[in-house]
Coordinates of C-alpha atoms and ligand atoms in Angstrom, one line a residue:
M1 CA -21.0 29.4 -17.2
R2 CA -17.8 27.7 -16.0
T3 CA -15.3 26.7 -18.6
T4 CA -13.8 23.2 -18.7
R5 CA -10.0 23.3 -18.6
E6 CA -8.2 21.2 -21.2
Y7 CA -5.1 19.1 -20.6
D8 CA -3.4 16.2 -22.3
A9 CA -3.5 14.0 -19.2
I10 CA -5.1 14.3 -15.8
V11 CA -3.6 12.5 -12.8
I12 CA -5.5 11.9 -9.5
G13 CA -3.1 11.9 -6.5
A14 CA 0.3 13.4 -5.7
G15 CA 1.8 10.6 -3.7
F16 CA 4.9 8.8 -5.0
A17 CA 3.0 7.5 -8.1
G18 CA 1.4 10.9 -9.0
M19 CA 4.6 12.8 -8.6
Y20 CA 6.6 10.4 -10.8
L21 CA 3.7 10.3 -13.4
L22 CA 3.8 14.1 -13.6
H23 CA 7.6 14.1 -14.1
R24 CA 7.4 11.4 -16.8
L25 CA 4.3 12.7 -18.7
R26 CA 5.3 16.4 -18.5
D27 CA 9.1 16.4 -18.6
D28 CA 9.7 13.4 -20.9
L29 CA 6.6 13.4 -23.2
G30 CA 6.0 17.2 -23.0
L31 CA 2.3 16.8 -22.1
R32 CA 0.1 19.4 -20.4
V33 CA -0.6 17.6 -17.2
R34 CA -2.8 18.5 -14.2
V35 CA -2.6 16.6 -10.9
Y36 CA -5.4 16.9 -8.4
E37 CA -4.5 16.1 -4.8
R38 CA -6.8 16.3 -1.8
G39 CA -4.1 16.9 0.8
D40 CA -2.3 20.2 1.0
G41 CA 1.1 18.7 0.3
V42 CA 2.7 15.8 -1.7
G43 CA 3.6 12.4 -0.3
G44 CA 0.3 10.5 -0.3
T45 CA 0.3 7.9 2.4
W46 CA 3.3 9.6 4.1
Y47 CA 1.4 12.9 4.1
W48 CA -1.6 11.3 6.0
N49 CA 0.1 8.7 8.3
R50 CA 1.7 10.9 10.9
Y51 CA 1.0 8.7 13.9
P52 CA 3.7 8.1 16.5
G53 CA 6.1 5.5 15.4
A54 CA 5.2 5.6 11.7
R55 CA 8.0 4.4 9.5
C56 CA 8.4 2.3 6.4
D57 CA 9.4 -1.3 6.8
V58 CA 11.3 -1.3 3.5
E59 CA 14.8 -0.1 4.0
S60 CA 15.5 3.5 3.2
M61 CA 18.1 2.9 0.5
F62 CA 15.5 0.9 -1.4
Y63 CA 12.3 2.8 -0.5
S64 CA 13.3 5.6 -2.8
Y65 CA 13.0 6.5 -6.5
S66 CA 15.5 4.9 -8.9
F67 CA 14.7 7.0 -12.0
S68 CA 17.2 9.8 -11.3
E69 CA 20.8 8.9 -10.5
E70 CA 21.5 12.4 -9.3
L71 CA 18.6 12.2 -6.8
E72 CA 19.7 8.8 -5.7
Q73 CA 23.2 10.0 -5.0
E74 CA 22.5 13.3 -3.4
W75 CA 19.8 12.2 -0.9
E76 CA 21.1 11.1 2.5
W77 CA 19.0 8.7 4.7
T78 CA 19.7 8.7 8.4
E79 CA 18.3 5.3 9.5
R80 CA 18.0 1.8 8.2
Y81 CA 14.2 2.2 8.0
P82 CA 12.9 5.7 7.2
T83 CA 10.6 7.5 9.6
Q84 CA 7.4 9.2 8.2
P85 CA 8.9 12.7 8.7
E86 CA 12.0 11.7 6.8
I87 CA 10.0 10.2 3.9
L88 CA 7.9 13.3 3.7
R89 CA 11.0 15.5 3.6
Y90 CA 12.2 13.3 0.7
A91 CA 8.9 13.7 -1.1
D92 CA 9.0 17.4 -0.7
H93 CA 12.6 17.5 -1.9
V94 CA 11.6 15.5 -5.1
A95 CA 8.6 17.9 -5.6
D96 CA 10.9 20.9 -5.4
R97 CA 13.8 19.4 -7.3
F98 CA 11.7 18.5 -10.3
G99 CA 9.4 21.6 -10.1
L100 CA 6.3 19.5 -9.6
R101 CA 4.2 21.7 -7.4
E102 CA 3.3 24.2 -10.2
D103 CA 1.2 21.5 -11.9
I104 CA -0.4 20.0 -8.8
E105 CA -3.6 21.5 -7.5
F106 CA -3.7 20.8 -3.7
S107 CA -6.7 20.6 -1.4
T108 CA -8.7 19.4 -4.4
S109 CA -10.7 16.2 -4.4
V110 CA -12.0 14.6 -7.5
R111 CA -15.7 13.7 -7.2
G112 CA -16.2 11.9 -10.5
A113 CA -14.8 11.2 -14.0
R114 CA -16.8 10.4 -17.2
Y115 CA -15.5 9.1 -20.5
D116 CA -17.1 10.6 -23.6
G117 CA -17.0 8.1 -26.4
T118 CA -17.6 10.7 -29.1
T119 CA -14.5 12.7 -28.3
D120 CA -12.5 10.0 -26.6
T121 CA -11.8 12.3 -23.6
W122 CA -12.3 12.1 -19.9
T123 CA -14.1 14.9 -18.0
V124 CA -13.2 15.1 -14.4
V125 CA -15.5 16.8 -11.9
L126 CA -14.0 18.3 -8.8
E127 CA -15.7 18.6 -5.4
D128 CA -16.4 22.3 -6.0
G129 CA -18.0 21.5 -9.4
R130 CA -15.2 22.7 -11.6
R131 CA -14.4 20.5 -14.6
A132 CA -11.3 19.5 -16.5
R133 CA -10.9 17.4 -19.6
A134 CA -8.1 15.3 -21.1
P135 CA -7.8 12.3 -23.4
F136 CA -6.0 10.3 -20.7
L137 CA -6.9 9.9 -17.0
V138 CA -4.5 8.2 -14.6
T139 CA -5.4 7.3 -11.1
A140 CA -2.6 7.4 -8.6
V141 CA -4.8 7.2 -5.5
G142 CA -2.9 4.7 -3.5
C143 CA -4.0 1.3 -2.2
L144 CA -4.4 2.2 1.5
S145 CA -5.8 5.7 1.4
A146 CA -9.5 5.1 2.3
A147 CA -9.1 5.1 6.1
R148 CA -11.9 3.2 7.9
V149 CA -13.4 3.6 11.4
P150 CA -15.7 0.7 11.9
D151 CA -19.3 1.5 12.5
F152 CA -19.2 1.1 16.3
E153 CA -22.4 1.8 18.1
G154 CA -22.3 5.0 20.2
L155 CA -19.2 6.3 18.3
D156 CA -20.5 9.9 18.3
S157 CA -21.2 9.8 22.0
F158 CA -17.6 9.7 23.0
T159 CA -16.5 12.9 24.7
G160 CA -12.7 12.4 24.5
E161 CA -10.3 12.8 21.7
T162 CA -10.3 10.4 18.7
Y163 CA -7.7 9.8 16.0
H164 CA -7.3 7.4 13.1
T165 CA -3.7 6.5 12.3
G166 CA -4.2 7.2 8.6
R167 CA -5.7 10.7 9.2
W168 CA -3.3 11.9 11.9
P169 CA -3.3 15.6 12.7
H170 CA -0.3 17.7 11.6
E171 CA 0.4 18.9 15.1
D172 CA 1.9 16.6 17.7
V173 CA -0.7 14.8 19.9
D174 CA 0.4 14.8 23.5
F175 CA -0.6 11.7 25.4
T176 CA 1.1 12.7 28.7
G177 CA -1.1 11.7 31.7
K178 CA -3.8 10.3 29.5
R179 CA -5.6 7.0 29.4
V180 CA -5.5 5.8 25.8
A181 CA -7.4 3.0 24.0
V182 CA -5.8 1.7 20.8
I183 CA -8.1 -0.4 18.6
G184 CA -6.3 -2.6 16.1
T185 CA -3.1 -4.5 16.0
G186 CA -2.1 -4.4 12.3
S187 CA 1.1 -2.7 11.1
S188 CA 0.0 0.7 12.2
G189 CA -1.1 -0.3 15.7
I190 CA 2.0 -2.4 16.2
Q191 CA 4.2 0.6 15.4
A192 CA 2.2 3.1 17.4
I193 CA 1.5 1.2 20.6
P194 CA 5.1 1.1 22.0
V195 CA 5.6 4.8 21.3
I196 CA 2.3 5.9 22.8
A197 CA 2.9 3.6 25.8
R198 CA 6.1 5.5 26.6
Q199 CA 4.2 8.7 27.0
A200 CA 0.6 7.9 28.1
A201 CA -0.5 7.2 31.7
H202 CA -2.1 4.0 30.5
V203 CA -2.7 2.2 27.2
T204 CA -5.4 -0.4 26.7
V205 CA -5.0 -2.3 23.5
F206 CA -8.1 -3.9 21.9
Q207 CA -7.0 -6.8 19.8
R208 CA -9.3 -8.7 17.5
T209 CA -6.7 -10.8 15.6
P210 CA -3.2 -11.2 16.9
N211 CA -0.6 -10.6 14.2
F212 CA 2.8 -12.0 13.5
S213 CA 5.5 -9.3 13.9
V214 CA 9.3 -9.5 13.3
P215 CA 11.8 -7.1 14.9
A216 CA 13.0 -4.3 12.7
Q217 CA 16.4 -4.1 14.3
N218 CA 16.4 -0.5 13.2
G219 CA 19.4 1.7 13.7
P220 CA 21.4 4.6 12.2
L221 CA 22.6 4.2 8.7
S222 CA 26.3 4.7 8.5
P223 CA 27.9 6.8 5.8
D224 CA 30.0 3.8 4.8
E225 CA 26.9 1.7 4.3
Q226 CA 25.3 4.4 2.2
R227 CA 28.4 4.8 0.1
R228 CA 28.5 1.0 -0.5
V229 CA 24.9 0.9 -1.7
K230 CA 25.2 4.1 -3.7
A231 CA 28.2 2.7 -5.5
D232 CA 26.3 -0.5 -6.4
Y233 CA 22.9 1.0 -7.0
R234 CA 22.4 0.0 -10.6
R235 CA 23.0 -3.6 -9.9
L236 CA 20.9 -3.6 -6.7
R237 CA 18.0 -1.7 -8.3
H238 CA 17.9 -4.2 -11.2
A239 CA 17.9 -7.1 -8.7
A240 CA 14.9 -5.5 -6.9
R241 CA 13.0 -5.0 -10.2
V242 CA 13.3 -8.7 -11.1
S243 CA 12.8 -10.0 -7.6
A244 CA 9.5 -11.4 -6.2
A245 CA 8.7 -8.5 -3.9
G246 CA 10.8 -5.6 -5.1
V247 CA 13.4 -6.0 -2.5
V248 CA 16.8 -7.8 -2.5
T249 CA 16.9 -10.4 0.2
P250 CA 19.3 -13.3 1.0
P251 CA 18.2 -16.4 -0.9
A252 CA 15.9 -18.9 0.7
L253 CA 17.4 -22.1 2.2
G254 CA 14.9 -24.3 0.3
N255 CA 11.7 -26.1 1.3
A256 CA 11.4 -25.8 5.1
L257 CA 10.9 -29.5 5.9
E258 CA 13.8 -30.5 3.6
V259 CA 16.3 -28.4 5.4
D260 CA 18.2 -30.0 8.3
E261 CA 16.5 -29.0 11.6
E262 CA 19.6 -27.5 13.2
L263 CA 20.4 -25.4 10.1
R264 CA 16.7 -24.4 9.9
G265 CA 16.8 -23.0 13.5
A266 CA 20.1 -21.3 13.0
E267 CA 18.9 -19.6 9.9
L268 CA 15.7 -18.4 11.5
D269 CA 17.8 -17.1 14.5
R270 CA 20.1 -15.3 12.1
R271 CA 17.3 -13.6 10.2
W272 CA 15.4 -12.7 13.4
A273 CA 18.5 -11.1 14.7
A274 CA 19.1 -9.3 11.3
G275 CA 15.6 -8.0 11.4
G276 CA 13.0 -7.0 8.8
T277 CA 10.8 -8.8 6.3
A278 CA 13.7 -11.0 4.9
F279 CA 12.8 -13.3 7.7
M280 CA 9.7 -14.4 5.7
N281 CA 11.9 -15.5 2.9
T282 CA 13.9 -18.0 4.9
F283 CA 12.2 -20.9 3.1
T284 CA 10.7 -21.2 -0.4
D285 CA 7.4 -22.8 0.7
T286 CA 6.3 -20.8 3.7
V287 CA 3.2 -19.4 2.1
T288 CA 2.4 -22.4 -0.1
D289 CA 2.6 -25.4 2.3
E290 CA 0.8 -25.6 5.7
E291 CA 3.4 -27.8 7.4
A292 CA 6.3 -25.6 6.1
N293 CA 4.4 -22.5 7.3
R294 CA 4.2 -23.9 10.8
V295 CA 8.0 -24.0 11.1
T296 CA 8.2 -20.2 10.8
A297 CA 5.0 -19.5 12.7
D298 CA 6.0 -21.7 15.6
Y299 CA 9.4 -19.9 15.7
V300 CA 7.6 -16.5 16.1
R301 CA 5.2 -17.8 18.7
D302 CA 8.2 -19.1 20.7
R303 CA 9.8 -15.7 20.5
I304 CA 6.5 -14.1 21.8
R305 CA 6.3 -16.5 24.7
E306 CA 10.0 -15.9 25.5
T307 CA 9.5 -12.1 25.4
V308 CA 6.2 -11.5 27.2
K309 CA 6.4 -12.3 30.9
D310 CA 2.7 -12.9 31.6
P311 CA 1.9 -16.3 30.0
D312 CA -1.8 -15.4 29.6
V313 CA -0.9 -12.2 27.8
A314 CA 1.7 -14.0 25.7
E315 CA -0.9 -16.6 24.7
L316 CA -3.4 -13.9 23.7
L317 CA -0.7 -12.3 21.5
C318 CA 0.2 -15.6 19.7
P319 CA -1.5 -15.7 16.3
K320 CA -3.2 -19.1 15.8
D321 CA -6.0 -18.4 13.3
H322 CA -4.0 -17.8 10.1
P323 CA -0.8 -19.0 8.5
I324 CA 2.2 -16.6 9.0
G325 CA 2.6 -14.2 6.0
T326 CA -1.1 -14.5 4.8
K327 CA -1.9 -11.3 6.6
R328 CA 0.6 -8.6 6.0
I329 CA 3.7 -9.4 8.2
C330 CA 4.4 -6.6 10.7
V331 CA 7.8 -5.2 11.5
D332 CA 8.2 -3.7 15.0
T333 CA 10.4 -2.1 17.5
D334 CA 9.7 -3.4 21.0
Y335 CA 6.1 -4.4 20.3
Y336 CA 5.8 -7.6 22.3
A337 CA 8.0 -6.3 25.1
T338 CA 5.7 -3.3 25.5
Y339 CA 3.2 -5.7 27.1
N340 CA 5.6 -6.1 30.0
R341 CA 5.0 -2.5 31.0
D342 CA 2.8 -1.8 34.0
N343 CA 0.9 0.8 32.1
V344 CA -0.2 -1.5 29.2
T345 CA -3.3 -3.8 29.2
L346 CA -4.3 -6.1 26.4
V347 CA -8.0 -6.9 25.9
G348 CA -8.8 -9.7 23.5
L349 CA -11.9 -9.2 21.3
R350 CA -12.2 -12.6 19.7
G351 CA -15.7 -13.8 20.6
N352 CA -16.0 -10.7 22.7
P353 CA -16.3 -7.8 20.4
I354 CA -16.6 -4.1 21.3
E355 CA -20.2 -3.7 22.3
R356 CA -20.3 0.0 22.1
I357 CA -18.4 3.2 22.5
T358 CA -19.7 5.1 25.5
P359 CA -19.3 8.8 26.4
S360 CA -16.3 7.9 28.5
G361 CA -14.7 4.9 26.8
L362 CA -15.5 1.4 25.4
R363 CA -17.7 -1.4 26.6
V364 CA -16.5 -5.0 26.0
G365 CA -18.1 -8.1 27.5
G366 CA -20.1 -5.9 29.8
V367 CA -17.0 -4.2 31.2
D368 CA -16.5 -0.5 30.8
H369 CA -13.0 0.7 29.9
E370 CA -12.7 4.4 30.7
V371 CA -10.3 6.4 28.5
D372 CA -9.5 9.9 27.5
V373 CA -8.4 9.1 23.9
I374 CA -9.3 6.5 21.4
V375 CA -6.8 5.7 18.6
F376 CA -8.3 3.9 15.7
A377 CA -5.6 1.8 14.1
T378 CA -8.4 0.0 12.2
G379 CA -7.1 0.1 8.7
Y380 CA -8.5 0.8 5.3
D381 CA -11.0 -0.1 2.7
A382 CA -8.0 -1.4 0.8
M383 CA -7.2 -1.2 -2.9
T384 CA -10.8 -0.8 -4.2
G385 CA -11.9 1.8 -1.6
P386 CA -9.9 4.8 -3.0
L387 CA -11.1 4.1 -6.6
N388 CA -14.7 3.4 -5.6
A389 CA -14.8 6.7 -3.7
I390 CA -14.7 8.4 -7.1
D391 CA -17.7 8.0 -9.5
I392 CA -15.8 6.7 -12.5
R393 CA -18.0 6.2 -15.6
G394 CA -16.7 4.6 -18.7
L395 CA -18.2 3.9 -22.2
G396 CA -22.0 4.2 -22.2
G397 CA -21.9 5.6 -18.6
I398 CA -21.0 2.2 -17.0
S399 CA -19.8 2.6 -13.5
L400 CA -16.5 1.2 -12.2
R401 CA -18.1 0.7 -8.8
E402 CA -20.9 -1.4 -10.3
E403 CA -18.5 -3.3 -12.5
W404 CA -16.6 -4.2 -9.4
A405 CA -19.6 -5.0 -7.2
D406 CA -18.5 -8.7 -7.0
G407 CA -14.8 -7.8 -6.7
P408 CA -12.3 -5.8 -8.8
R409 CA -11.7 -6.8 -12.4
T410 CA -8.8 -5.4 -14.3
Y411 CA -6.5 -6.3 -17.1
L412 CA -3.0 -6.4 -15.7
G413 CA -4.1 -4.3 -12.7
V414 CA -3.6 -1.2 -14.8
A415 CA -6.7 -1.0 -17.1
A416 CA -10.3 -2.1 -17.2
A417 CA -12.5 -3.1 -20.0
G418 CA -15.2 -0.4 -20.8
F419 CA -12.9 2.3 -19.4
P420 CA -10.7 3.4 -22.3
N421 CA -7.8 5.7 -21.8
L422 CA -8.0 5.2 -18.1
F423 CA -4.8 3.8 -16.4
M424 CA -4.7 2.9 -12.8
V425 CA -1.4 2.7 -10.9
T426 CA -0.9 -0.3 -8.7
A427 CA -4.6 -1.3 -8.9
P428 CA -6.0 -4.7 -7.9
G429 CA -4.6 -7.4 -10.2
S430 CA -1.1 -6.1 -9.9
P431 CA 1.6 -7.0 -7.3
S432 CA 1.3 -3.5 -5.6
V433 CA 0.8 -4.1 -1.9
L434 CA 2.7 -7.4 -2.0
S435 CA 5.8 -5.5 -3.0
N436 CA 8.1 -2.6 -2.3
M437 CA 5.5 0.0 -3.5
I438 CA 8.1 2.3 -5.1
V439 CA 9.4 -0.5 -7.4
S440 CA 5.9 -1.3 -8.5
I441 CA 5.0 2.4 -8.9
E442 CA 8.0 3.1 -11.1
Q443 CA 7.2 0.0 -13.2
H444 CA 3.6 1.0 -13.7
V445 CA 4.3 4.7 -14.4
D446 CA 7.0 3.8 -17.0
W447 CA 4.6 1.3 -18.7
I448 CA 1.8 3.8 -18.7
T449 CA 4.0 6.5 -20.0
D450 CA 5.2 4.3 -22.9
A451 CA 1.6 3.3 -23.7
I452 CA 0.5 7.0 -23.8
A453 CA 3.5 7.9 -25.9
H454 CA 2.7 5.0 -28.3
A455 CA -0.9 6.2 -28.6
R456 CA 0.1 9.7 -29.4
R457 CA 2.7 8.6 -31.9
A458 CA 0.4 6.2 -33.7
G459 CA -2.6 8.5 -33.7
I460 CA -4.6 6.3 -31.4
A461 CA -7.6 7.9 -29.8
R462 CA -8.9 5.0 -27.8
F463 CA -6.8 2.6 -25.8
E464 CA -9.1 0.0 -24.3
A465 CA -8.6 -3.3 -22.5
R466 CA -10.5 -6.2 -24.0
R467 CA -13.0 -8.0 -21.9
E468 CA -11.6 -11.4 -22.8
A469 CA -8.1 -10.4 -21.9
Q470 CA -9.4 -9.0 -18.6
D471 CA -11.3 -12.2 -17.9
T472 CA -8.2 -14.3 -18.6
W473 CA -6.1 -12.1 -16.4
V474 CA -8.6 -12.2 -13.5
E475 CA -8.6 -15.9 -13.8
H476 CA -4.8 -16.1 -13.7
V477 CA -4.7 -13.8 -10.6
N478 CA -7.2 -16.1 -8.8
E479 CA -5.4 -19.2 -10.0
V480 CA -2.0 -18.1 -8.6
A481 CA -3.6 -17.1 -5.3
S482 CA -5.4 -20.5 -5.1
H483 CA -2.0 -22.3 -5.0
T484 CA -1.1 -20.4 -1.8
L485 CA -2.2 -20.2 1.8
Y486 CA -3.2 -16.5 1.4
P487 CA -7.0 -17.1 0.9
R488 CA -7.0 -18.8 4.4
A489 CA -6.7 -15.5 6.2
A490 CA -9.5 -13.0 6.8
S491 CA -7.2 -10.2 5.6
W492 CA -7.6 -6.9 3.9
Y493 CA -6.0 -8.5 0.8
M494 CA -9.2 -10.5 0.7
G495 CA -11.5 -7.6 1.5
A496 CA -12.4 -9.4 4.7
N497 CA -11.9 -6.4 7.0
V498 CA -14.8 -4.5 5.5
P499 CA -18.3 -5.9 6.3
G500 CA -20.1 -6.8 3.0
K501 CA -17.0 -6.4 0.8
P502 CA -16.6 -9.3 -1.7
R503 CA -14.0 -11.8 -0.6
V504 CA -11.6 -11.8 -3.5
F505 CA -7.8 -12.0 -3.3
M506 CA -7.0 -8.6 -4.9
P507 CA -3.2 -8.3 -5.5
Y508 CA -1.3 -10.4 -8.0
L509 CA 1.0 -13.0 -6.4
G510 CA 3.1 -13.8 -9.4
G511 CA 6.0 -11.6 -8.2
V512 CA 7.1 -8.2 -9.5
G513 CA 9.8 -9.7 -11.8
T514 CA 7.4 -12.0 -13.5
Y515 CA 4.7 -9.4 -13.7
R516 CA 7.1 -6.9 -15.2
R517 CA 8.0 -9.4 -17.9
I518 CA 4.4 -10.0 -18.7
C519 CA 3.7 -6.3 -19.0
D520 CA 6.7 -5.8 -21.2
E521 CA 5.6 -8.7 -23.4
V522 CA 2.1 -7.2 -23.7
A523 CA 3.6 -3.9 -24.8
G524 CA 6.1 -5.5 -27.1
D525 CA 3.3 -7.5 -28.8
G526 CA 1.5 -4.3 -29.9
Y527 CA -0.4 -4.0 -26.5
R528 CA -1.8 -7.5 -26.7
G529 CA -5.2 -7.7 -25.1
F530 CA -6.0 -4.0 -25.8
T531 CA -8.0 -2.6 -28.7
L532 CA -6.3 0.5 -30.1
T533 CA -8.6 2.6 -32.2
A534 CA -7.3 5.3 -34.5
A535 CA -8.5 8.9 -34.2
A536 CA -11.3 9.9 -36.6
P537 CA -11.6 9.9 -39.6
A538 CA -9.5 6.8 -39.8
R539 CA -11.6 5.4 -36.9
S540 CA -14.5 4.2 -39.1
A541 CA -12.1 2.1 -41.2
R542 CA -10.8 -0.3 -38.5
P543 CA -9.0 -0.6 -35.2
A544 CA -5.5 0.7 -35.7
R545 CA -3.9 -2.2 -33.9
A546 CA -5.2 -4.9 -31.7
Ligands
N01_601 O1 -4.5 -1.7 9.1 P1 -4.8 -3.3 9.3 P2 -3.1 -1.0 9.4 N1 -13.1 -4.3 15.9 O2 -6.1 -3.5 8.4 C1 -8.6 -4.2 13.6 C2 0.4 -0.8 5.5 N2 1.3 -0.2 6.5 O3 -3.3 0.4 9.2 O4 -7.2 -8.2 11.9 C3 -11.9 -4.5 16.4 O5 -3.7 -4.1 9.0 C4 -8.1 -5.3 12.7 O6 -8.5 -6.6 13.2 P3 -8.6 -7.9 12.2 C5 0.6 -2.4 5.5 O7 0.5 -2.9 4.2 C6 2.6 -0.4 6.4 O8 -2.5 -1.5 10.6 O9 -9.4 -7.4 11.0 N3 -10.7 -4.5 15.6 C7 -6.6 -5.1 12.7 O10 -6.0 -5.6 13.9 C8 -0.5 -2.8 6.4 O11 -0.9 -4.1 6.3 C9 3.4 0.1 7.4 O12 -9.3 -8.9 13.0 C10 -10.9 -4.1 14.4 C11 -6.6 -3.6 12.7 O13 -7.8 -3.1 13.2 C12 -1.6 -1.8 5.9 O14 -0.9 -0.6 5.7 C13 2.9 0.7 8.5 C14 -12.1 -3.8 13.8 C15 -6.4 -3.0 11.3 O15 -5.2 -3.5 10.8 C16 -2.7 -1.6 6.9 O16 -2.2 -1.5 8.2 C17 1.5 0.9 8.6 C18 -13.3 -3.9 14.7 N4 -14.5 -3.7 14.2 C19 0.7 0.3 7.6 N5 -12.0 -3.5 12.5 C20 4.9 0.0 7.2 O17 5.5 0.2 6.2 C21 -10.6 -3.6 12.3 N6 -10.0 -3.9 13.4 C22 5.5 -0.5 8.4

């Protein structure tokens, strides 16, 4: 019979969250920790997303850990926005520098996890049937790791090559001389299309929803600029932590329609030229007021019409069905200009969906498009997908998947009622995908580490979110979203990209600074909203703290 291995904490995933968790729980708390990772290396999303043009749209100097001043000072970034290979090198460097690999089991998927209420432990079952047990289980599975290829009819009949941006091969894919179809125009498609178009014989882009994209204005990062940021890191990191989205941006001008028209245009021009997502922060009310939203949306549509020479193609590229910012804003290099190339064709799918995949291509509106390669830039079963892929069973065998059948329910986006001693990094109900992920990851990992340290110090065996606290939090998350324009878009934030998925706005829109304050207050208040139960024999007496 196989033995069950025992640890103090088990972590699922060795991306940026899992790596930092391992460091904190093992090196600061001295716990025996095991991390299970399905890839054969660290880096999470940056391990899988190797598609041409993949890079982060948070600036390098801020898309990096802040927990170690030495790490922060010694690492040199080369460009304003880091490429996927550079981020992966950074993740590898962190893994080596902090000796993380020895406690990570690679190429190992977790099939299920079950809480035993009699021992207050989690037993994790791996794909190969092996088991491991620990009092604490932390999921660090990422929000965008369940890649999705829509269920197109005839998919298996295609005889050419197929790739999904989120599952890109480790070897270079050579598009030279090939006819390539790209399906999807979200952040991944918008980054990949210009790069593929420079190599392929022809690219046909299949677009369902046009997206708003702002130029990255990427470029090399000068040593002077790096020195300046490094000298000021403590202040800048603090500013990011208390900001709305985990990035430091120039302050907004005010409400769009209250700003003088000339100044409004000049500021949009200035931010467009400066590049990046700070453009979205030009006014305070862009995502809360429809008229205000139109100011920024019209500006981008004008830039598209100015850039794309063929007016019909330009019109097809202009987003008109959702307010700007309510689907994830994209950041690009030469995206719209790519449609001026002779070897790029745009096919609109609105009201004219892909009928089927054929052995030699795609059929749309009765027209066959023959291609050698199909690139699926079709996104993810976001936020809930990676957690629901694991059969997580809490007290009395209740299933997380079933608890979330009508949409995810969490307390603070970090815990769930009925699932004691389970912590979830950047889960639904936390700012997560609406922020610089590394800022949110560090905040969650630090909070979880403190909670586990507290439990161990105080002899608490069971740390469980209360259902009333969870209900109140879910209500608050929904309430905040309802005061914005976000629910107007059929976005993956709403689960709208997956047929049959409940339409619930999943991330928390209160901002990372506000959210951090709430989490700190909860902890400072003896973990308000959690029931903390002492280890037996004191257990029978009363909850240790509530
Ligand atoms: O995925 P997406 P993504 N038929 O879901 C289309 C992060 N990220 O991988 O919009 C035809 O945004 C779908 O159409 P529609 C970032 O948070 C960050 O691009 O649903 N088309 C859409 O156009 C981002 O938001 C970075 O109508 C279909 C596309 O496929 C998130 O990851 C880089 C279809 C999917 O877009 C996901 O981005 C990359 C169908 N049946 C990603 N189904 C940076 O840091 C789907 N589509 C820069």
